[in-house]
């Protein structure tokens, strides 16, 4: 597990970008945190690593697909039940292996929570300050956690 502190929206985007640069086709990123904590900012940074200029919060549409160097599947499940995800065929996006899946409000997942993923928890410490906790669940994701740590330690 790696903890980073962000002191601005731009720094949160940059952390997301660093994470995105180390993701792979088929990666799943779960995003946890209270309303306004910075989940969408991290998602925007990750998407930017795949040449997606901007993403919006998909709160009222469940998910968006963004075409970049690889597809980015951006889910917001704040108002969604697991059976609704099953109805739309979530597996096609979570486990297709073709793109990267970002899931905001992933704490709402119970039985559908991925067995392997990059879990990112964001805690709002102050108006601009965020604690970002990165945890790789599974071997491939542990490697990402380690790389982000090395980038941070080397001053990149």
PDB file of N, CA, C and O in Angstrom, residues 35 39 57-63 75-85 103-109:
ATOM      1  N   UNK A  35     -18.138  12.068  -1.349  1.00  0.00           N
ATOM      2  CA  UNK A  35     -18.514  13.038  -2.365  1.00  0.00           C
ATOM      3  C   UNK A  35     -17.528  14.207  -2.328  1.00  0.00           C
ATOM      4  O   UNK A  35     -17.227  14.742  -1.258  1.00  0.00           O
ATOM      5  N   UNK A  39     -12.373  11.584  -6.691  1.00  0.00           N
ATOM      6  CA  UNK A  39     -12.420  10.353  -7.497  1.00  0.00           C
ATOM      7  C   UNK A  39     -12.396  10.667  -8.990  1.00  0.00           C
ATOM      8  O   UNK A  39     -11.643  10.048  -9.746  1.00  0.00           O
ATOM      9  N   UNK A  57     -18.359  13.106 -15.076  1.00  0.00           N
ATOM     10  CA  UNK A  57     -18.921  12.152 -14.139  1.00  0.00           C
ATOM     11  C   UNK A  57     -20.147  11.507 -14.782  1.00  0.00           C
ATOM     12  O   UNK A  57     -21.069  12.210 -15.197  1.00  0.00           O
ATOM     13  N   UNK A  58     -20.166  10.179 -14.877  1.00  0.00           N
ATOM     14  CA  UNK A  58     -21.288   9.512 -15.545  1.00  0.00           C
ATOM     15  C   UNK A  58     -22.446   9.193 -14.614  1.00  0.00           C
ATOM     16  O   UNK A  58     -23.224   8.283 -14.863  1.00  0.00           O
ATOM     17  N   UNK A  59     -22.609   9.949 -13.552  1.00  0.00           N
ATOM     18  CA  UNK A  59     -23.575   9.650 -12.501  1.00  0.00           C
ATOM     19  C   UNK A  59     -24.954   9.249 -13.012  1.00  0.00           C
ATOM     20  O   UNK A  59     -25.533   8.295 -12.528  1.00  0.00           O
ATOM     21  N   UNK A  60     -25.484   9.954 -13.984  1.00  0.00           N
ATOM     22  CA  UNK A  60     -26.851   9.670 -14.405  1.00  0.00           C
ATOM     23  C   UNK A  60     -26.938   8.707 -15.583  1.00  0.00           C
ATOM     24  O   UNK A  60     -28.021   8.355 -16.010  1.00  0.00           O
ATOM     25  N   UNK A  61     -25.796   8.271 -16.126  1.00  0.00           N
ATOM     26  CA  UNK A  61     -25.819   7.341 -17.248  1.00  0.00           C
ATOM     27  C   UNK A  61     -25.143   6.015 -16.917  1.00  0.00           C
ATOM     28  O   UNK A  61     -24.970   5.192 -17.793  1.00  0.00           O
ATOM     29  N   UNK A  62     -24.744   5.801 -15.710  1.00  0.00           N
ATOM     30  CA  UNK A  62     -24.055   4.618 -15.200  1.00  0.00           C
ATOM     31  C   UNK A  62     -22.615   4.543 -15.694  1.00  0.00           C
ATOM     32  O   UNK A  62     -21.704   4.412 -14.912  1.00  0.00           O
ATOM     33  N   UNK A  63     -22.407   4.621 -17.025  1.00  0.00           N
ATOM     34  CA  UNK A  63     -21.024   4.581 -17.503  1.00  0.00           C
ATOM     35  C   UNK A  63     -20.879   5.259 -18.853  1.00  0.00           C
ATOM     36  O   UNK A  63     -21.845   5.439 -19.582  1.00  0.00           O
ATOM     37  N   UNK A  75     -17.215   4.007 -14.971  1.00  0.00           N
ATOM     38  CA  UNK A  75     -18.469   3.721 -14.277  1.00  0.00           C
ATOM     39  C   UNK A  75     -18.599   4.601 -13.042  1.00  0.00           C
ATOM     40  O   UNK A  75     -17.625   4.843 -12.345  1.00  0.00           O
ATOM     41  N   UNK A  76     -19.821   5.049 -12.770  1.00  0.00           N
ATOM     42  CA  UNK A  76     -20.157   5.715 -11.521  1.00  0.00           C
ATOM     43  C   UNK A  76     -21.371   4.971 -10.985  1.00  0.00           C
ATOM     44  O   UNK A  76     -22.459   5.079 -11.538  1.00  0.00           O
ATOM     45  N   UNK A  77     -21.167   4.204  -9.935  1.00  0.00           N
ATOM     46  CA  UNK A  77     -22.258   3.333  -9.474  1.00  0.00           C
ATOM     47  C   UNK A  77     -22.911   3.835  -8.190  1.00  0.00           C
ATOM     48  O   UNK A  77     -23.531   3.076  -7.461  1.00  0.00           O
ATOM     49  N   UNK A  78     -22.829   5.134  -7.964  1.00  0.00           N
ATOM     50  CA  UNK A  78     -23.420   5.724  -6.765  1.00  0.00           C
ATOM     51  C   UNK A  78     -24.906   5.399  -6.642  1.00  0.00           C
ATOM     52  O   UNK A  78     -25.397   5.094  -5.573  1.00  0.00           O
ATOM     53  N   UNK A  79     -25.623   5.459  -7.741  1.00  0.00           N
ATOM     54  CA  UNK A  79     -27.073   5.239  -7.728  1.00  0.00           C
ATOM     55  C   UNK A  79     -27.463   3.917  -8.374  1.00  0.00           C
ATOM     56  O   UNK A  79     -28.569   3.771  -8.860  1.00  0.00           O
ATOM     57  N   UNK A  80     -26.558   2.959  -8.416  1.00  0.00           N
ATOM     58  CA  UNK A  80     -26.790   1.717  -9.154  1.00  0.00           C
ATOM     59  C   UNK A  80     -26.727   0.520  -8.214  1.00  0.00           C
ATOM     60  O   UNK A  80     -25.866   0.456  -7.337  1.00  0.00           O
ATOM     61  N   UNK A  81     -27.616  -0.399  -8.421  1.00  0.00           N
ATOM     62  CA  UNK A  81     -27.596  -1.672  -7.690  1.00  0.00           C
ATOM     63  C   UNK A  81     -26.835  -2.690  -8.527  1.00  0.00           C
ATOM     64  O   UNK A  81     -26.769  -2.586  -9.757  1.00  0.00           O
ATOM     65  N   UNK A  82     -26.297  -3.704  -7.870  1.00  0.00           N
ATOM     66  CA  UNK A  82     -25.518  -4.708  -8.581  1.00  0.00           C
ATOM     67  C   UNK A  82     -26.319  -5.409  -9.675  1.00  0.00           C
ATOM     68  O   UNK A  82     -25.783  -5.691 -10.743  1.00  0.00           O
ATOM     69  N   UNK A  83     -27.598  -5.662  -9.439  1.00  0.00           N
ATOM     70  CA  UNK A  83     -28.391  -6.340 -10.472  1.00  0.00           C
ATOM     71  C   UNK A  83     -28.549  -5.463 -11.714  1.00  0.00           C
ATOM     72  O   UNK A  83     -28.651  -5.979 -12.832  1.00  0.00           O
ATOM     73  N   UNK A  84     -28.527  -4.130 -11.561  1.00  0.00           N
ATOM     74  CA  UNK A  84     -28.566  -3.239 -12.724  1.00  0.00           C
ATOM     75  C   UNK A  84     -27.282  -3.362 -13.537  1.00  0.00           C
ATOM     76  O   UNK A  84     -27.310  -3.316 -14.771  1.00  0.00           O
ATOM     77  N   UNK A  85     -26.152  -3.517 -12.848  1.00  0.00           N
ATOM     78  CA  UNK A  85     -24.887  -3.725 -13.551  1.00  0.00           C
ATOM     79  C   UNK A  85     -24.931  -5.031 -14.334  1.00  0.00           C
ATOM     80  O   UNK A  85     -24.459  -5.102 -15.474  1.00  0.00           O
ATOM     81  N   UNK A 103     -13.975   2.508 -11.822  1.00  0.00           N
ATOM     82  CA  UNK A 103     -15.257   2.361 -11.129  1.00  0.00           C
ATOM     83  C   UNK A 103     -15.295   3.310  -9.935  1.00  0.00           C
ATOM     84  O   UNK A 103     -14.633   3.074  -8.919  1.00  0.00           O
ATOM     85  N   UNK A 104     -16.061   4.396 -10.074  1.00  0.00           N
ATOM     86  CA  UNK A 104     -16.259   5.311  -8.943  1.00  0.00           C
ATOM     87  C   UNK A 104     -17.349   4.752  -8.037  1.00  0.00           C
ATOM     88  O   UNK A 104     -18.294   4.144  -8.493  1.00  0.00           O
ATOM     89  N   UNK A 105     -17.204   5.005  -6.743  1.00  0.00           N
ATOM     90  CA  UNK A 105     -18.104   4.494  -5.702  1.00  0.00           C
ATOM     91  C   UNK A 105     -18.056   2.963  -5.640  1.00  0.00           C
ATOM     92  O   UNK A 105     -19.053   2.300  -5.379  1.00  0.00           O
ATOM     93  N   UNK A 106     -16.889   2.397  -5.856  1.00  0.00           N
ATOM     94  CA  UNK A 106     -16.733   0.944  -5.904  1.00  0.00           C
ATOM     95  C   UNK A 106     -17.062   0.274  -4.573  1.00  0.00           C
ATOM     96  O   UNK A 106     -17.323  -0.937  -4.547  1.00  0.00           O
ATOM     97  N   UNK A 107     -17.091   1.029  -3.489  1.00  0.00           N
ATOM     98  CA  UNK A 107     -17.460   0.449  -2.196  1.00  0.00           C
ATOM     99  C   UNK A 107     -18.897  -0.068  -2.213  1.00  0.00           C
ATOM    100  O   UNK A 107     -19.275  -0.882  -1.378  1.00  0.00           O
ATOM    101  N   UNK A 108     -19.700   0.372  -3.184  1.00  0.00           N
ATOM    102  CA  UNK A 108     -21.077  -0.114  -3.305  1.00  0.00           C
ATOM    103  C   UNK A 108     -21.133  -1.517  -3.904  1.00  0.00           C
ATOM    104  O   UNK A 108     -22.163  -2.175  -3.850  1.00  0.00           O
ATOM    105  N   UNK A 109     -20.027  -1.946  -4.517  1.00  0.00           N
ATOM    106  CA  UNK A 109     -19.971  -3.309  -5.046  1.00  0.00           C
ATOM    107  C   UNK A 109     -19.807  -4.278  -3.879  1.00  0.00           C
ATOM    108  O   UNK A 109     -19.000  -4.039  -2.986  1.00  0.00           O
TER     109      UNK A 109
END
